[in-house]
């Protein structure tokens, strides 16, 4: 689905992997990163994936080689709890500006 979202609206699902390097490249020190992932299955995140797949149906079927049967199987599995997996992640990154001398 990430490829379909990228094709439709330009979302980059991979940018966060490079975020610590970007912070270090602009001179921040003590760079750190933390990530967490939610699970897909019954509940709000499962419903999010169902709605997303339904909204991207034409893209998935037309451009990404997903068959109608595969899509229906996914929608059924997500809604019933047969599919429990990790999905969207949240990434936090930070860094500290280098110390600057105090000018009197």
Short mmCIF file of N, CA and C in Angstrom, two decimals, residues 29-65:
data_model
loop_
_atom_site.label_atom_id
_atom_site.label_comp_id
_atom_site.label_asym_id
_atom_site.label_seq_id
_atom_site.Cartn_x
_atom_site.Cartn_y
_atom_site.Cartn_z
N UNK A 29 24.50 17.65 17.69
CA UNK A 29 25.24 16.62 18.41
C UNK A 29 24.25 15.85 19.30
N UNK A 30 24.74 14.80 19.92
CA UNK A 30 23.91 13.96 20.80
C UNK A 30 22.61 13.58 20.08
N UNK A 31 22.74 13.20 18.83
CA UNK A 31 21.57 12.82 18.04
C UNK A 31 21.05 11.48 18.52
N UNK A 32 19.75 11.39 18.63
CA UNK A 32 19.12 10.13 19.03
C UNK A 32 17.84 9.91 18.25
N UNK A 33 17.37 8.71 18.30
CA UNK A 33 16.14 8.35 17.60
C UNK A 33 15.41 7.27 18.38
N UNK A 34 14.11 7.32 18.32
CA UNK A 34 13.27 6.31 18.96
C UNK A 34 12.11 6.03 18.03
N UNK A 35 11.71 4.78 17.96
CA UNK A 35 10.59 4.42 17.09
C UNK A 35 9.68 3.43 17.80
N UNK A 36 8.43 3.49 17.45
CA UNK A 36 7.48 2.50 17.94
C UNK A 36 6.54 2.17 16.80
N UNK A 37 6.00 0.97 16.83
CA UNK A 37 5.08 0.54 15.77
C UNK A 37 3.80 0.05 16.41
N UNK A 38 2.69 0.41 15.79
CA UNK A 38 1.41 -0.10 16.25
C UNK A 38 1.10 -1.38 15.49
N UNK A 39 0.14 -2.12 15.97
CA UNK A 39 -0.21 -3.36 15.30
C UNK A 39 -1.51 -3.19 14.53
N UNK A 40 -1.63 -3.95 13.47
CA UNK A 40 -2.85 -3.95 12.68
C UNK A 40 -3.62 -5.22 13.04
N UNK A 41 -4.88 -5.09 13.15
CA UNK A 41 -5.77 -6.18 13.53
C UNK A 41 -7.10 -5.55 13.90
N UNK A 42 -7.90 -6.23 14.66
CA UNK A 42 -9.19 -5.64 15.05
C UNK A 42 -8.96 -4.35 15.85
N UNK A 43 -9.75 -3.36 15.61
CA UNK A 43 -9.63 -2.10 16.33
C UNK A 43 -9.36 -0.95 15.39
N UNK A 44 -8.99 0.19 15.93
CA UNK A 44 -8.84 1.40 15.13
C UNK A 44 -7.81 1.28 14.01
N UNK A 45 -6.66 0.67 14.27
CA UNK A 45 -5.64 0.58 13.23
C UNK A 45 -6.07 -0.38 12.12
N UNK A 46 -6.75 -1.45 12.50
CA UNK A 46 -7.29 -2.35 11.49
C UNK A 46 -8.30 -1.64 10.61
N UNK A 47 -9.14 -0.84 11.22
CA UNK A 47 -10.13 -0.08 10.46
C UNK A 47 -9.45 0.93 9.54
N UNK A 48 -8.37 1.55 10.03
CA UNK A 48 -7.60 2.47 9.20
C UNK A 48 -7.10 1.76 7.94
N UNK A 49 -6.54 0.54 8.10
CA UNK A 49 -6.02 -0.19 6.95
C UNK A 49 -7.14 -0.64 6.01
N UNK A 50 -8.28 -1.01 6.58
CA UNK A 50 -9.42 -1.37 5.73
C UNK A 50 -9.85 -0.16 4.89
N UNK A 51 -10.03 0.97 5.53
CA UNK A 51 -10.46 2.17 4.81
C UNK A 51 -9.42 2.60 3.78
N UNK A 52 -8.14 2.50 4.14
CA UNK A 52 -7.07 2.87 3.21
C UNK A 52 -7.09 1.96 1.98
N UNK A 53 -7.21 0.65 2.21
CA UNK A 53 -7.23 -0.30 1.09
C UNK A 53 -8.45 -0.06 0.20
N UNK A 54 -9.58 0.23 0.83
CA UNK A 54 -10.79 0.51 0.03
C UNK A 54 -10.61 1.78 -0.79
N UNK A 55 -10.01 2.80 -0.20
CA UNK A 55 -9.81 4.06 -0.92
C UNK A 55 -8.79 3.90 -2.05
N UNK A 56 -7.81 3.00 -1.85
CA UNK A 56 -6.77 2.79 -2.85
C UNK A 56 -7.08 1.61 -3.77
N UNK A 57 -8.29 1.08 -3.69
CA UNK A 57 -8.67 -0.12 -4.44
C UNK A 57 -8.28 -0.03 -5.92
N UNK A 58 -8.66 1.03 -6.59
CA UNK A 58 -8.38 1.12 -8.04
C UNK A 58 -6.88 1.14 -8.31
N UNK A 59 -6.12 1.81 -7.47
CA UNK A 59 -4.66 1.84 -7.63
C UNK A 59 -4.07 0.45 -7.42
N UNK A 60 -4.48 -0.20 -6.33
CA UNK A 60 -3.94 -1.52 -6.00
C UNK A 60 -4.25 -2.54 -7.08
N UNK A 61 -5.48 -2.51 -7.58
CA UNK A 61 -5.90 -3.47 -8.61
C UNK A 61 -5.31 -3.12 -9.98
N UNK A 62 -5.22 -1.84 -10.28
CA UNK A 62 -4.81 -1.43 -11.62
C UNK A 62 -3.31 -1.32 -11.83
N UNK A 63 -2.58 -0.90 -10.83
CA UNK A 63 -1.17 -0.58 -11.04
C UNK A 63 -0.19 -1.41 -10.22
N UNK A 64 -0.66 -2.14 -9.24
CA UNK A 64 0.28 -2.80 -8.33
C UNK A 64 0.12 -4.32 -8.27
N UNK A 65 -0.61 -4.89 -9.21
CA UNK A 65 -0.66 -6.34 -9.33
C UNK A 65 -1.43 -7.07 -8.25
#
